[in-house]
Coordinates of C-alpha atoms in Angstrom, one line a residue:
M1 CA 35.0 17.1 -35.7
L2 CA 33.9 15.4 -32.9
F3 CA 32.3 18.6 -31.5
T4 CA 30.3 19.4 -34.5
I5 CA 29.1 16.0 -34.7
L6 CA 28.0 16.3 -30.6
L7 CA 26.3 19.9 -31.8
H8 CA 24.7 18.4 -34.5
C9 CA 23.5 15.9 -32.5
L10 CA 22.4 17.7 -29.3
A11 CA 20.5 20.3 -32.0
L12 CA 18.6 17.1 -33.1
F13 CA 17.8 16.1 -29.5
I14 CA 16.3 19.8 -29.0
I15 CA 13.9 19.8 -31.9
G16 CA 12.8 16.3 -32.6
I17 CA 10.5 16.5 -35.6
T18 CA 9.2 19.6 -36.3
A19 CA 7.9 18.5 -39.6
Q20 CA 5.5 16.2 -37.5
H21 CA 4.9 14.6 -34.6
L22 CA 5.4 10.6 -33.9
P23 CA 2.0 9.5 -33.3
I24 CA 2.4 6.7 -30.1
T25 CA 0.2 3.4 -31.2
G26 CA 2.0 1.1 -29.7
A27 CA 3.1 -2.2 -31.3
K28 CA 0.1 -3.7 -33.7
S29 CA 1.5 -6.4 -35.2
G30 CA 0.1 -10.2 -34.4
I31 CA -3.0 -8.8 -33.4
N32 CA -6.0 -11.6 -35.0
N33 CA -9.5 -10.7 -34.3
N34 CA -9.4 -8.4 -32.3
V35 CA -6.9 -10.7 -29.7
P36 CA -3.8 -8.9 -28.7
P37 CA -0.2 -10.4 -28.0
Y38 CA 0.5 -10.9 -24.4
R39 CA 2.9 -9.2 -22.3
R40 CA 4.6 -12.3 -20.6
D41 CA 6.2 -12.6 -17.8
I42 CA 9.8 -12.1 -18.1
R43 CA 10.9 -15.7 -16.9
E44 CA 8.6 -17.4 -19.2
L45 CA 9.7 -15.4 -22.4
Q46 CA 13.4 -16.4 -21.4
K47 CA 12.5 -20.3 -21.9
D48 CA 10.9 -19.7 -25.4
N49 CA 14.7 -19.5 -27.4
V50 CA 12.7 -17.8 -30.7
A51 CA 11.0 -15.5 -29.0
W52 CA 13.8 -14.5 -26.8
S53 CA 16.6 -14.2 -29.6
I54 CA 14.4 -11.6 -31.4
Y55 CA 13.4 -9.9 -28.1
I56 CA 17.0 -9.5 -26.9
Q57 CA 18.3 -8.2 -30.4
A58 CA 15.8 -5.7 -30.6
L59 CA 17.1 -4.2 -26.9
I60 CA 20.5 -3.9 -28.7
T61 CA 19.3 -2.4 -31.6
M62 CA 17.1 0.1 -29.6
Q63 CA 19.8 0.9 -27.3
T64 CA 23.2 1.4 -30.0
E65 CA 20.5 2.9 -32.4
F66 CA 22.2 6.7 -33.0
Q67 CA 20.9 8.7 -30.1
S68 CA 19.0 11.3 -32.0
N69 CA 16.6 8.7 -33.5
P70 CA 13.4 9.3 -31.6
L71 CA 12.7 5.5 -31.2
S72 CA 16.4 4.9 -29.4
W73 CA 17.3 3.9 -26.1
F74 CA 18.5 7.1 -25.4
Q75 CA 15.5 9.5 -26.7
I76 CA 12.6 7.2 -25.4
A77 CA 14.5 6.6 -21.4
G78 CA 15.6 10.3 -21.5
I79 CA 11.5 10.9 -22.0
H80 CA 11.0 10.4 -17.6
G81 CA 14.3 12.4 -16.2
R82 CA 17.5 13.6 -18.0
P83 CA 18.4 15.0 -20.5
Y84 CA 15.7 17.6 -19.7
M85 CA 14.8 18.2 -22.7
P86 CA 11.4 18.2 -25.1
Y87 CA 11.0 15.0 -26.7
D88 CA 9.0 15.2 -30.1
D89 CA 8.5 19.1 -30.0
V90 CA 6.7 18.7 -27.0
P91 CA 7.0 22.8 -25.4
I92 CA 7.8 23.0 -21.8
A93 CA 4.8 24.2 -19.9
P94 CA 5.4 28.1 -18.5
G95 CA 6.0 27.5 -14.9
G96 CA 6.6 23.8 -15.4
W97 CA 9.9 22.4 -13.9
L98 CA 13.0 21.6 -15.8
Y99 CA 12.9 18.0 -14.0
G100 CA 12.0 15.9 -17.2
Y101 CA 8.1 15.0 -18.1
C102 CA 7.5 12.1 -15.7
M103 CA 4.6 12.2 -13.5
H104 CA 5.0 10.7 -9.4
S105 CA 3.0 11.3 -6.4
S106 CA 0.1 11.8 -8.6
A107 CA -3.4 10.2 -9.4
L108 CA -1.8 10.1 -13.1
F109 CA 1.2 8.0 -12.4
A110 CA 0.3 4.7 -13.8
T111 CA -1.7 6.3 -16.8
W112 CA 1.0 8.6 -17.6
H113 CA 3.4 5.2 -17.9
R114 CA 0.7 4.2 -20.5
P115 CA 1.5 5.6 -23.5
Y116 CA 5.4 6.0 -22.4
L117 CA 6.0 2.1 -22.2
A118 CA 3.5 1.7 -25.6
L119 CA 6.2 4.1 -27.2
F120 CA 9.1 1.9 -26.3
E121 CA 6.8 -1.4 -27.2
Q122 CA 5.9 0.7 -30.4
S123 CA 10.5 1.0 -31.2
L124 CA 10.6 -2.7 -30.0
S125 CA 8.3 -4.1 -32.1
H126 CA 9.5 -2.1 -35.0
Y127 CA 13.4 -3.4 -34.5
A128 CA 12.4 -7.1 -33.7
Q129 CA 10.6 -7.3 -36.8
K130 CA 13.3 -5.9 -39.2
I131 CA 15.5 -8.3 -37.1
A132 CA 13.3 -11.1 -37.8
I133 CA 13.3 -11.2 -42.1
M134 CA 17.2 -11.6 -42.0
Y135 CA 17.0 -15.1 -40.7
P136 CA 17.8 -17.3 -43.8
S137 CA 14.4 -18.6 -45.5
V138 CA 14.6 -21.8 -44.1
S139 CA 14.4 -21.0 -40.6
R140 CA 12.8 -17.3 -41.2
A141 CA 8.9 -18.4 -40.5
P142 CA 8.7 -19.0 -36.2
Y143 CA 11.2 -15.6 -35.9
V144 CA 9.1 -13.7 -37.9
D145 CA 6.1 -15.0 -36.1
A146 CA 7.6 -14.5 -32.9
A147 CA 8.6 -10.9 -33.9
Q148 CA 5.2 -10.2 -34.6
N149 CA 3.9 -11.1 -31.5
L150 CA 6.6 -9.7 -29.5
R151 CA 5.3 -7.5 -26.5
M152 CA 7.6 -5.9 -23.5
P153 CA 7.7 -8.3 -21.2
Y154 CA 6.9 -7.7 -17.3
W155 CA 8.8 -8.7 -14.2
D156 CA 6.3 -10.1 -11.1
W157 CA 8.5 -9.3 -8.3
A158 CA 5.4 -10.2 -6.2
S159 CA 5.3 -13.6 -6.9
D160 CA 9.1 -14.1 -6.8
P161 CA 11.3 -11.0 -5.4
R162 CA 14.6 -12.0 -6.3
M163 CA 16.1 -10.7 -10.0
P164 CA 16.2 -13.7 -12.3
D165 CA 19.6 -14.7 -12.9
F166 CA 20.0 -13.6 -16.3
L167 CA 19.0 -10.0 -15.9
N168 CA 22.1 -9.5 -14.6
T169 CA 24.6 -11.9 -16.4
A170 CA 27.0 -10.1 -18.7
Q171 CA 26.8 -12.3 -21.6
V172 CA 23.6 -14.5 -22.8
I173 CA 23.3 -16.9 -25.6
I174 CA 20.8 -16.4 -28.2
T175 CA 20.1 -17.5 -32.1
T176 CA 20.9 -14.6 -34.3
P177 CA 20.3 -14.8 -38.2
T178 CA 23.8 -16.2 -38.4
G179 CA 23.5 -18.8 -36.1
V180 CA 24.2 -19.1 -32.2
Q181 CA 26.0 -16.6 -30.5
N182 CA 27.3 -15.2 -27.1
V183 CA 26.0 -11.6 -27.0
N184 CA 26.6 -9.1 -24.3
N185 CA 23.5 -8.7 -22.3
P186 CA 20.9 -5.6 -22.5
L187 CA 19.2 -6.4 -20.1
A188 CA 21.9 -5.9 -17.1
S189 CA 22.8 -2.4 -18.2
Y190 CA 22.5 0.4 -20.7
K191 CA 26.0 1.7 -22.3
F192 CA 26.0 5.3 -22.5
Q193 CA 27.0 6.5 -25.6
G194 CA 28.5 10.2 -26.5
L195 CA 25.8 12.5 -25.7
Q196 CA 26.0 11.3 -22.1
M197 CA 29.3 13.2 -21.2
N198 CA 28.0 16.5 -22.3
T199 CA 28.1 18.2 -18.8
T200 CA 25.0 20.5 -19.6
M201 CA 22.5 17.6 -19.9
F202 CA 24.0 15.4 -17.4
P203 CA 25.9 17.9 -14.9
S204 CA 28.6 16.6 -12.6
S205 CA 28.5 19.5 -10.2
S206 CA 26.5 18.4 -6.9
G207 CA 25.2 22.2 -6.5
A208 CA 24.1 22.2 -10.2
S209 CA 22.0 18.5 -10.5
R210 CA 22.1 17.9 -6.4
G211 CA 21.7 14.1 -5.3
D212 CA 22.4 12.5 -8.9
Y213 CA 25.8 14.4 -9.8
F214 CA 27.4 11.1 -9.7
L215 CA 26.0 9.1 -12.1
A216 CA 27.3 11.4 -15.0
G217 CA 30.3 10.1 -15.8
A218 CA 29.1 6.6 -15.9
E219 CA 29.8 4.7 -19.0
R220 CA 26.5 2.2 -17.8
T221 CA 24.1 2.0 -15.8
I222 CA 25.0 0.0 -12.5
R223 CA 22.5 -1.8 -9.5
N224 CA 23.3 -1.2 -6.1
P225 CA 27.2 -0.9 -6.0
D226 CA 28.1 -0.5 -3.1
V227 CA 30.7 2.6 -3.5
M228 CA 29.6 5.1 -5.7
G229 CA 31.1 3.8 -9.1
G230 CA 31.5 0.3 -7.7
L231 CA 30.1 -2.6 -9.1
P232 CA 26.9 -4.1 -8.8
N233 CA 26.2 -6.2 -5.7
I234 CA 22.6 -7.9 -6.7
Q235 CA 23.2 -10.7 -4.0
A236 CA 22.4 -7.5 -1.4
A237 CA 19.8 -6.2 -3.4
N238 CA 17.8 -9.4 -3.9
D239 CA 18.5 -10.5 -0.1
K240 CA 16.8 -7.0 0.7
L241 CA 13.9 -7.4 -1.9
A242 CA 13.5 -11.1 -0.3
N243 CA 12.4 -9.1 2.9
Q244 CA 10.0 -6.8 2.2
R245 CA 7.0 -9.0 1.7
L246 CA 6.1 -7.7 -1.8
K247 CA 3.6 -10.6 -2.5
E248 CA 1.9 -9.2 0.7
L249 CA 1.7 -5.2 -0.2
T250 CA 0.6 -6.0 -4.0
Y251 CA -2.6 -8.3 -2.5
L252 CA -3.3 -5.6 -0.1
V253 CA -3.2 -3.1 -3.1
L254 CA -4.8 -5.0 -5.1
T255 CA -7.7 -5.6 -2.8
S256 CA -8.1 -2.9 -0.3
A257 CA -7.6 0.4 -2.2
P258 CA -10.7 1.6 -3.1
D259 CA -10.9 3.8 -5.0
W260 CA -8.6 4.6 -8.3
N261 CA -6.5 7.7 -6.9
T262 CA -5.8 5.7 -3.9
F263 CA -4.9 2.7 -5.9
A264 CA -2.9 4.8 -8.4
T265 CA -0.6 7.2 -6.0
S266 CA 1.4 7.6 -2.7
G267 CA 0.0 11.0 -2.8
T268 CA -2.8 9.4 -0.8
R269 CA -4.1 8.4 2.4
G270 CA -2.9 4.0 2.3
I271 CA -1.2 1.3 -0.2
S272 CA -0.4 2.4 -3.4
V273 CA 1.3 0.8 -6.3
E274 CA 3.0 4.0 -6.4
A275 CA 4.7 3.5 -2.8
I276 CA 4.8 -0.4 -3.7
H277 CA 7.2 0.7 -6.8
N278 CA 9.2 3.2 -4.7
I279 CA 10.3 0.0 -2.8
L280 CA 11.5 -1.6 -6.2
H281 CA 13.7 1.2 -7.2
S282 CA 15.5 2.0 -3.8
V283 CA 16.3 -1.3 -3.2
V284 CA 17.8 -2.3 -6.9
G285 CA 19.1 1.1 -7.1
G286 CA 20.4 1.5 -3.8
Q287 CA 22.5 4.5 -2.8
Y288 CA 24.8 4.8 -6.0
G289 CA 22.7 3.2 -8.4
H290 CA 20.9 4.5 -11.6
F291 CA 17.3 3.2 -10.7
L292 CA 17.2 4.9 -7.6
A293 CA 17.8 8.3 -9.3
L294 CA 14.3 9.4 -11.0
S295 CA 16.4 11.2 -13.3
Y296 CA 18.5 8.5 -14.6
S297 CA 16.0 5.3 -14.0
A298 CA 14.8 4.9 -17.0
F299 CA 18.2 3.8 -18.9
D300 CA 18.4 1.3 -16.4
P301 CA 16.8 -2.0 -18.7
I302 CA 14.9 -3.3 -15.4
F303 CA 13.1 -0.1 -15.6
W304 CA 11.1 -1.0 -18.6
L305 CA 10.4 -4.8 -17.0
H306 CA 9.4 -3.1 -13.4
H307 CA 6.9 -0.7 -15.0
T308 CA 5.4 -2.9 -17.0
N309 CA 4.3 -4.9 -14.0
V310 CA 3.2 -1.6 -12.7
D311 CA 1.0 -1.7 -15.6
R312 CA 0.3 -4.8 -15.1
L313 CA -1.1 -4.4 -11.9
A314 CA -3.3 -1.5 -12.7
A315 CA -5.3 -3.6 -15.5
L316 CA -5.7 -6.0 -12.8
Y317 CA -7.5 -3.7 -10.4
Q318 CA -9.2 -1.8 -13.6
A319 CA -10.7 -5.3 -14.4
V320 CA -12.3 -5.6 -10.7
H321 CA -12.9 -1.7 -10.8
P322 CA -14.4 -0.8 -13.9
D323 CA -16.3 2.1 -12.6
S324 CA -13.3 3.7 -10.5
W325 CA -11.1 6.2 -12.5
V326 CA -8.9 9.5 -12.0
V327 CA -10.9 11.9 -10.2
P328 CA -9.6 15.6 -10.2
T329 CA -6.4 16.1 -7.8
T330 CA -4.2 18.9 -6.8
E331 CA -0.8 17.8 -8.3
S332 CA 1.9 18.5 -5.6
Y333 CA 4.9 18.4 -8.3
G334 CA 5.7 19.9 -11.2
T335 CA 7.1 17.8 -14.7
F336 CA 7.9 19.7 -18.2
A337 CA 4.4 20.2 -18.7
V338 CA 2.4 20.2 -15.6
I339 CA 2.5 23.4 -13.1
P340 CA 2.8 22.5 -9.6
G341 CA -0.4 23.3 -8.1
S342 CA -2.4 22.7 -10.5
V343 CA -5.0 20.5 -10.9
S344 CA -5.6 17.1 -13.3
N345 CA -8.3 14.9 -14.1
E346 CA -8.7 12.4 -16.9
N347 CA -8.5 14.8 -19.7
T348 CA -5.1 16.1 -18.8
S349 CA -2.9 15.8 -21.7
L350 CA 0.0 13.3 -21.3
S351 CA 3.0 15.0 -22.3
P352 CA 4.8 14.4 -24.7
F353 CA 2.8 11.1 -26.1
S354 CA 1.4 12.4 -28.9
T355 CA -1.7 10.3 -30.8
D356 CA -1.2 11.6 -34.3
V357 CA 1.4 13.8 -36.5
Q358 CA -0.6 16.9 -35.6
G359 CA 0.5 16.3 -31.9
D360 CA -2.8 15.8 -29.9
L361 CA -1.8 14.5 -26.8
W362 CA -2.8 11.3 -25.5
T363 CA -5.0 11.3 -22.1
S364 CA -5.6 9.1 -19.3
R365 CA -9.4 8.9 -20.6
M366 CA -8.0 7.7 -24.0
S367 CA -5.6 5.7 -22.8
R368 CA -8.2 3.8 -20.4
P369 CA -8.4 0.3 -22.2
I370 CA -5.4 -1.3 -22.6
S371 CA -6.7 -2.8 -25.6
V372 CA -6.0 0.7 -27.7
F373 CA -2.1 0.2 -27.3
G374 CA -2.6 -3.5 -28.5
Y375 CA -1.6 -5.7 -25.6
S376 CA -3.1 -7.7 -22.7
Y377 CA -1.7 -10.3 -19.9
P378 CA -2.4 -13.4 -19.2
E379 CA -4.8 -12.7 -16.4
I380 CA -6.9 -10.2 -19.0
Q381 CA -8.7 -11.9 -21.3
Y382 CA -11.4 -8.8 -22.1
W383 CA -12.0 -10.0 -25.7
N384 CA -14.5 -13.1 -24.8
Q385 CA -15.8 -12.1 -21.6
T386 CA -18.5 -9.7 -20.2
P387 CA -17.0 -7.1 -17.9
Q388 CA -18.9 -8.8 -14.9
Q389 CA -16.9 -12.1 -16.6
L390 CA -14.0 -10.4 -16.6
A391 CA -14.0 -8.9 -12.5
A392 CA -14.3 -12.5 -11.6
S393 CA -11.9 -13.7 -13.4
V394 CA -9.4 -11.7 -12.4
S395 CA -10.5 -11.7 -9.1
S396 CA -9.5 -15.5 -9.4
S397 CA -5.8 -14.9 -10.7
I398 CA -5.3 -12.1 -8.1
N399 CA -6.0 -14.5 -5.0
Y400 CA -3.9 -17.5 -7.2
L401 CA -1.1 -15.3 -7.5
Y402 CA -0.9 -13.2 -4.7
G403 CA -3.6 -14.5 -2.1
P404 CA -2.6 -15.6 1.8
S405 CA -1.7 -19.5 1.6
N406 CA -2.2 -20.3 5.1
P407 CA -5.1 -22.2 6.2
S408 CA -6.5 -20.0 8.4
R409 CA -7.1 -17.8 5.7
K410 CA -8.7 -20.1 3.0
R411 CA -12.4 -19.4 2.3
A412 CA -15.2 -21.5 3.2
S413 CA -17.6 -22.0 0.0
G414 CA -20.8 -20.5 0.4
S415 CA -20.0 -18.5 3.4
R416 CA -18.0 -15.0 3.9
R417 CA -15.8 -15.9 6.9
M418 CA -14.9 -12.8 9.1
Q419 CA -11.6 -12.2 10.7
T420 CA -9.7 -9.2 12.1
T421 CA -6.2 -8.2 10.3
W422 CA -3.9 -5.6 11.8
N423 CA -2.4 -2.6 9.8
A424 CA 0.3 -0.2 10.1
A425 CA -0.9 3.5 8.5
T426 CA 2.2 5.7 7.5
S427 CA 2.5 9.2 6.5
V428 CA 5.5 11.1 6.3
N429 CA 6.9 14.4 4.6
K430 CA 8.9 13.8 1.5
L431 CA 11.6 16.8 2.8
A432 CA 12.0 14.7 5.7
A433 CA 15.5 13.6 4.8
G434 CA 16.5 16.8 3.2
G435 CA 15.4 15.7 0.2
G436 CA 17.1 12.8 -0.2
A437 CA 15.8 9.3 -0.4
F438 CA 14.7 7.0 2.8
F439 CA 12.8 4.1 4.5
V440 CA 10.8 3.9 7.3
R441 CA 11.1 0.6 8.8
F442 CA 9.2 -1.1 10.8
F443 CA 10.1 -3.6 13.6
L444 CA 8.2 -6.4 15.4
G445 CA 10.7 -6.9 18.6
A446 CA 14.2 -5.9 19.2
I447 CA 15.9 -3.5 16.5
P448 CA 19.2 -4.9 15.7
A449 CA 22.2 -2.9 16.8
D450 CA 24.2 -3.0 13.5
A451 CA 21.6 -0.6 11.4
E452 CA 23.4 -1.9 8.6
T453 CA 21.4 -5.4 8.7
W454 CA 17.8 -4.0 9.4
A455 CA 16.7 -4.4 5.4
T456 CA 17.3 -8.4 5.9
D457 CA 16.7 -9.0 9.8
A458 CA 13.7 -10.8 10.6
A459 CA 12.7 -8.3 13.1
N460 CA 11.7 -6.3 10.0
V461 CA 8.3 -6.9 8.9
G462 CA 8.0 -4.3 6.4
S463 CA 9.6 -1.0 5.0
F464 CA 8.2 2.1 3.7
A465 CA 10.5 3.6 0.7
V466 CA 10.4 7.5 -0.3
L467 CA 12.1 8.4 -2.8
A468 CA 14.5 11.6 -3.6
T469 CA 12.8 15.2 -3.8
P470 CA 14.2 17.7 -6.3
M471 CA 15.3 20.5 -3.9
Q472 CA 15.4 23.1 -6.5
F473 CA 12.2 23.0 -6.7
A474 CA 11.5 22.9 -2.5
D475 CA 9.7 26.3 -2.2
Q476 CA 7.3 25.0 -5.0
I477 CA 6.1 22.1 -3.6
S478 CA 2.3 22.8 -2.1
I479 CA 2.3 19.7 -0.5
S480 CA 5.2 17.2 0.5
T481 CA 3.2 14.3 2.6
T482 CA 3.1 10.6 1.2
Y483 CA 1.5 7.4 2.2
F484 CA 2.3 3.8 3.3
E485 CA 0.1 1.3 4.5
L486 CA 1.4 -2.4 5.5
S487 CA -0.4 -5.5 7.2
L488 CA 0.7 -6.5 10.3
S489 CA -1.0 -10.1 10.1
S490 CA 1.4 -12.2 8.8
A491 CA 4.1 -11.1 10.9
L492 CA 2.3 -11.2 14.1
R493 CA 1.2 -15.3 12.8
E494 CA 5.0 -16.1 12.3
R495 CA 5.5 -15.0 15.7
G496 CA 2.4 -17.6 16.9
I497 CA -0.5 -14.3 17.1
D498 CA -3.3 -15.2 15.2
G499 CA -4.6 -11.5 16.0
Q500 CA -8.3 -12.3 16.8
D501 CA -7.6 -11.7 20.4
I502 CA -7.9 -8.1 20.3
G503 CA -6.6 -7.0 23.8
G504 CA -3.5 -9.6 22.8
T505 CA -2.7 -8.3 20.1
T506 CA -3.0 -5.4 20.7
K507 CA -0.8 -5.7 24.3
Y508 CA 2.2 -7.6 21.9
L509 CA 2.1 -4.6 19.7
E510 CA 2.4 -2.0 22.4
D511 CA 5.4 -3.6 23.6
N512 CA 7.2 -5.0 20.4
L513 CA 5.9 -2.6 17.1
Q514 CA 8.6 -0.1 16.6
W515 CA 10.1 2.0 13.8
R516 CA 13.1 4.0 12.9
I517 CA 14.3 5.9 9.7
Q518 CA 16.9 4.8 7.7
L519 CA 18.5 6.6 4.9
V520 CA 19.1 4.4 1.5
N521 CA 23.2 4.5 2.7
E522 CA 21.9 2.8 6.0
T523 CA 22.4 6.1 8.0
V524 CA 19.9 6.0 10.5
L525 CA 17.5 9.3 10.9
D526 CA 16.4 9.9 14.6
N527 CA 12.6 9.5 14.3
V528 CA 12.4 13.2 16.1
E529 CA 14.3 15.2 13.3
A530 CA 11.6 13.5 10.6
K531 CA 9.4 16.1 9.6
D532 CA 5.8 15.3 10.1
L533 CA 5.5 11.4 10.9
S534 CA 3.1 9.7 12.0
V535 CA 2.4 6.2 12.0
S536 CA -0.7 4.4 13.5
V537 CA -1.9 0.8 13.8
H538 CA -5.7 -0.4 12.9
E539 CA -7.6 -3.4 13.4
I540 CA -9.6 -3.6 10.5
T541 CA -12.7 -6.4 9.8
I542 CA -11.9 -8.4 7.0
S543 CA -14.7 -10.6 5.2
L544 CA -13.2 -13.3 2.6
G545 CA -15.1 -14.3 0.1
R546 CA -17.2 -16.9 -0.8
Q547 CA -15.7 -18.2 -3.5
N548 CA -11.8 -17.6 -5.1
S549 CA -13.9 -15.4 -7.8
E550 CA -14.6 -13.1 -4.9
L551 CA -12.2 -10.8 -3.4
P552 CA -12.0 -9.6 0.3
N553 CA -14.0 -6.6 1.7
Y554 CA -12.4 -4.8 4.6
S555 CA -14.6 -3.0 7.0
N556 CA -14.9 -1.5 10.8
N557 CA -11.5 0.4 11.0
K558 CA -10.5 0.9 14.5
M559 CA -7.3 3.1 15.4
H560 CA -5.7 1.9 18.3
L561 CA -3.6 4.7 19.6
S562 CA -2.1 2.9 23.0
I563 CA -0.3 1.2 20.6
T564 CA 1.8 4.2 19.5
N565 CA 1.2 6.7 21.7
G566 CA 4.5 8.0 23.5
K567 CA 6.6 6.7 20.4
L568 CA 8.5 9.0 18.0
G569 CA 6.0 9.6 15.5
G570 CA 3.3 7.6 16.9
A571 CA -0.3 8.4 16.2
V572 CA -1.5 10.2 19.5
Q573 CA -5.1 11.7 18.2
C574 CA -7.8 10.7 15.5

């Protein structure tokens, strides 16, 4: 009997909805005179007991919904990676990879995730409103209102990198239709149901599934366990997150990326939101956690908080750069729907997300305005401002939330102040560690002898995280270089060097800047073993805005080869 049920579930998963497709609309309730509800910071949402109670119950319902339901947690999370099966009857492209639909190392990275998040939000809103009407009539109204205005929250790891405690507690206290209850926390983990045990969909053989085989038998998702199948080590992950300079990186990408493609993907030179996003996957997941493996990461509830923040940063960038958008680019990696080596543009279909019952698919052009999905963010009030006013307002928010706070960087009203900043730019072959995930860690000063302390040591001034590559498709990868950039200026100031003395700063960096490659399991990989590693240091002129509504300008980029020359992986020529 159980076998028959499993076969029935598997058949439903494969065929999806054959009569008609599921239109992805996002949440449409709560919109008043074209003013949509905000996606709120998870820390703020948690303080609102009514909205929080509705949110938690909606998550629980999604997670416990029958797994063949296209609005269930299992089905929606399964779009990203495993079980590598079609969603909503959207076919696999001939020549595509059997690796899920998710777009990475692509200019479509952020735009693909936008309708994906909208689908999740659509399901969340659907269940929230069903739950709200179950409250007693005398207390129902505020819960109905909260459900109508509920949007998926974001985790702003740039403002405060540590995971809030309530993301990892086993239980949370909420008010349900039957009263105050202590319930299992749906934000801490997702508990797999029967289909997860299917060894075809979730192989447990290392030969069949490469690096994620050990996750196949897990009962629930887990974050940063010390050993395979172990307990989560949240403290260790938080300590590492606190040393990643996420606020500084976020400000750098929002202010220095010259165009959308640079901002969006680690497949272009410079700092990108995808490269920063990779740090979170690597640290929160750890070697043995679900969040590290892109094949499993969307099952972890923190995925949705993390990617909502990535979408928020993308929306902030759009508001400041309204004329910059996707330009045609060659796809290095394949998906269910994308052939490696093909060229994507703003009209490329974002599979498997349908706009209507006929199965017409969303594109980056169509999903460019966040208004089409019925949400906004607190910093983005597009309905009552001109594009110029919105850009100024969002610029002020970026400066306030993520800008440097030290006195030497504060702007003088009415004039632009010129300063010198120092950045380290890095590129490396994604296959450098045999396809596994790794870090390029940067140090100023002596590198600790104990490599297990590198991530949290004061000498570590930043880390470049590279996620695992599906080795079964390695021979189909046309381009495997990934890029990163970090500012060294705040780390220099912490050491008493303001960076304005060019000669003195150059000499200090020549003597003290070092880097090493470290696997996620903290094993050290000699730089000489790394394929195509290149590190260069750049002196850049930064022009601070005349007022808070202006972002800095970056110019006069000069590479200092003497800083990296003679060091393994150091740039030796322009």
